[in-house]
Amino acid sequence: MLNTILSGDFPRSRLLTIVLIVIFISLAFAPFLFPGTRSLSVAAKICYFVVLVASYDLMLGYTGIVSLSHTMFFGIGAYGVAIALNNMGASWGAVLLGTIVGLLLAVVVALVIGLFSLRVKALFFAMVTLAVASAFAVLASQMSWLTGGEDGLSYSVPKILTPAYKLMDDKLFGVRMNGRIVAYYLVFSVSFVLFLVMLRIVNSPFGRVLQSIRENDFRSEALGFQAVIYRSLASCLGALMAALAGVLAALWLRYTGPDTTLSFDIMVDILLMVVIGGMGSLYGSVLGATIFILAQNYLQNLMGAVSDATAALPLVPELFHPDRWLLWLGVMFVLSVYFFPTGIVGRLRSSS
Amino acid sequence: MATSEATSSAVRTAPLLDRLKGQAPALVVILIALLPIALMDLSTWLVLTLAGLAMGMMIFIMASGLTLVFGLMDVLNFGHGAFISFGAFLATAVMLPLTPWMEADSVWLNLAALLPAIAVAMAMAGALGYVFERVLIMPVYGNHLKQILITMGGLIIAEQLIVVLWGPDEIPLIRPLTFQGSFTLGDVTFEKYRLIAVIIGLLVFAVLSLILSRTKIGLLIRAGVENGEMVEALGYRIRRLFIGVFIAGSALAGLGGVMWALYEEVVTANMGMQVMVLVFIVIIIGGLGSVTGCFVGAVLVGLVANYAGFLAPKVALVSNIALMVIVLMWRPQGLFPVAKR
């Protein structure tokens, strides 16, 4: 049973298993374990970022292609739903239409970029995707009649997902059961299913081909697997999943703008999450996303304390300024690429 | 009789076409520069062309080191943008205390503020390049995936360090008084700074070309780009050569950063990353590893961006992507492909 659900890909480390179970339980019961709007938002963000990061790992860790346009697909999904909801009003039809259009667009764009530039070296693909993604971000902020420009779009979602909707009159375990809980469980369950689907994909024969291309594309071609086709398929799948993550983000945030979906900062975040968590293992993206988003939201408090404690010293308080958390994650990123390229997951697995 | 004439004319035209084929990229640039005349009046065209050339030259200065490093060592440094930002911030740090000199109505005082700023920016960007190469890139030679990740990590750290050192806010910067304003030629007004940028860019290109084509070092670099193993087999240490090129390239990126900052009249921590998008497009168009290609690509990008910005403002940045796509469909290896790749 469990074997089928996890597609035979177990964590293979006792500590990792425990951590994953803790994360799963925390997310599954987040509204009751960590009541409050902010912690619920953090939990929802972790959910859709797990999908986003896992879909990136599908490309980077499993297939060995470096794309810098993953936020673009995230944004396409988010904007698809946002534009549909904004123009058609808050209905499930709009959500469905926006999702379908967004997914189609994402796959087509990924396919075009892939067929166009995946036949050559990894470096080349990275540069092309960077250029395309930045152009897309400019385009999105220019077409303000459609996308709301720099301000983005605020829209209302179907009523069942809003705080105004009452699931039941009484409180359950001291938590008010309103539409936000419904929205959270929508995000959580869809993310969970998508994660399992990706686990299925990477552990299928198709996934094995992707890994063989990562290890040695020349030999895989000799075995009859055309690298460019498989790479394009992987990047389309990655784009599709990223767009779905975007849909979830758009539904949860009820706002879509360039800063939350398209900016290069998010691309950097995704890279950090994948590498710190562990490339080439989807569980790594769970760890990476969880650690990173917790750090993003709570490490700042800790750093603020350090910064205050060292206020007398020169430069040190600046280095530990709450806004400098990215600096330390950057250092951690470089160190992990050098010393444990398989990330936390690889480390845990090898030590067991 | 008639047939023989036809054949002879065919013989005569064939070499001409062949000769033209070699020059095709240059011809395309000229064509692209001349076409927009039809769509705008002459003075606008002159102004836009100068602006495009100035932009192209600055990008060329920033990109030249990157493309050479790639050609020589197969290393693509995504952190190159850090040198650009660092150069700009260091120069600002030198120039801001010297504001009275910058505002003085004297060329010499202006230069007395500007030249040390450029020197410091280039020297420190070069030094940073050395550290970057030794610490970050050297352990990951030959592994593209890790190179991209490591250099991206380096970029994040460098950008954050800039914020630590100079604060998160953007710093406004004024050009030296001599370089402010514009001059009039006929009935066309040209911005002075743009002209200066073009002159500096041409100088850098000339010096680079001379070094590459006339000196022993240049010979070794070109040979290294073509076939590094052979150069090593002949007894030259290509690693040392590479570090030299890397430092020089970083210093040039620093210079480019100063010029870009003065052009935009503002410095921000992520300016390097913003420019890097253009830099990447330029070296892809030019052909990875080729300095001439980089120059032609930069001019193309600068011109197209400015013409497009005037004719259809909304598609200005997208125009560069379109340019890249078209060039790559025509020549998948870029305008001036380097033999090895």
PDB file of C-alpha atoms in Angstrom, chain A residues 19 22-24 26-27 30 34 38-47 49-50 184 269 273 276 285-303 322 325-326 329 332:
ATOM      1  CA  VAL A  19      11.608  14.489   9.661  1.00  0.00           C
ATOM      2  CA  VAL A  22       6.898  15.453  11.214  1.00  0.00           C
ATOM      3  CA  ILE A  23       6.621  17.837   8.264  1.00  0.00           C
ATOM      4  CA  PHE A  24       3.668  15.918   6.836  1.00  0.00           C
ATOM      5  CA  SER A  26       2.549  19.531  10.797  1.00  0.00           C
ATOM      6  CA  LEU A  27       1.238  20.502   7.391  1.00  0.00           C
ATOM      7  CA  ALA A  30      -1.405  23.046  10.508  1.00  0.00           C
ATOM      8  CA  PHE A  34      -0.375  26.384  14.682  1.00  0.00           C
ATOM      9  CA  ARG A  38       0.437  34.092   9.681  1.00  0.00           C
ATOM     10  CA  SER A  39       1.389  30.509  10.450  1.00  0.00           C
ATOM     11  CA  LEU A  40      -1.385  29.247   8.186  1.00  0.00           C
ATOM     12  CA  SER A  41       0.024  31.386   5.367  1.00  0.00           C
ATOM     13  CA  VAL A  42       3.490  29.998   6.019  1.00  0.00           C
ATOM     14  CA  ALA A  43       2.124  26.458   5.918  1.00  0.00           C
ATOM     15  CA  ALA A  44       0.253  27.085   2.649  1.00  0.00           C
ATOM     16  CA  LYS A  45       3.348  28.668   1.142  1.00  0.00           C
ATOM     17  CA  ILE A  46       5.377  25.615   2.093  1.00  0.00           C
ATOM     18  CA  CYS A  47       2.778  23.401   0.381  1.00  0.00           C
ATOM     19  CA  PHE A  49       6.536  25.708  -2.862  1.00  0.00           C
ATOM     20  CA  VAL A  50       7.115  21.993  -2.328  1.00  0.00           C
ATOM     21  CA  TYR A 184      -5.754  25.608   3.034  1.00  0.00           C
ATOM     22  CA  ASP A 269      14.921  31.079  -3.791  1.00  0.00           C
ATOM     23  CA  MET A 273      15.737  25.299  -1.848  1.00  0.00           C
ATOM     24  CA  ILE A 276      20.108  22.863   0.091  1.00  0.00           C
ATOM     25  CA  SER A 285      12.494  19.616  -2.176  1.00  0.00           C
ATOM     26  CA  VAL A 286      10.195  19.017   0.786  1.00  0.00           C
ATOM     27  CA  LEU A 287      13.047  19.640   3.203  1.00  0.00           C
ATOM     28  CA  GLY A 288      14.464  22.508   1.167  1.00  0.00           C
ATOM     29  CA  ALA A 289      11.157  24.339   0.838  1.00  0.00           C
ATOM     30  CA  THR A 290      10.263  23.828   4.495  1.00  0.00           C
ATOM     31  CA  ILE A 291      13.622  24.932   5.856  1.00  0.00           C
ATOM     32  CA  PHE A 292      13.880  27.888   3.507  1.00  0.00           C
ATOM     33  CA  ILE A 293      10.408  29.255   4.103  1.00  0.00           C
ATOM     34  CA  LEU A 294      10.692  28.780   7.850  1.00  0.00           C
ATOM     35  CA  ALA A 295      14.036  30.585   7.692  1.00  0.00           C
ATOM     36  CA  GLN A 296      12.521  33.323   5.559  1.00  0.00           C
ATOM     37  CA  ASN A 297       9.803  33.892   8.115  1.00  0.00           C
ATOM     38  CA  TYR A 298      11.435  33.106  11.442  1.00  0.00           C
ATOM     39  CA  LEU A 299      15.230  33.208  10.977  1.00  0.00           C
ATOM     40  CA  GLN A 300      14.957  36.971  10.778  1.00  0.00           C
ATOM     41  CA  ASN A 301      13.854  37.134  14.402  1.00  0.00           C
ATOM     42  CA  LEU A 302      16.866  35.113  15.465  1.00  0.00           C
ATOM     43  CA  MET A 303      19.223  37.203  13.381  1.00  0.00           C
ATOM     44  CA  PRO A 322      17.479  40.615   9.853  1.00  0.00           C
ATOM     45  CA  TRP A 325      19.358  36.159   5.935  1.00  0.00           C
ATOM     46  CA  LEU A 326      19.787  35.570   2.206  1.00  0.00           C
ATOM     47  CA  LEU A 329      21.649  31.027   2.864  1.00  0.00           C
ATOM     48  CA  MET A 332      25.140  27.667   2.801  1.00  0.00           C
TER      49      MET A 332
END
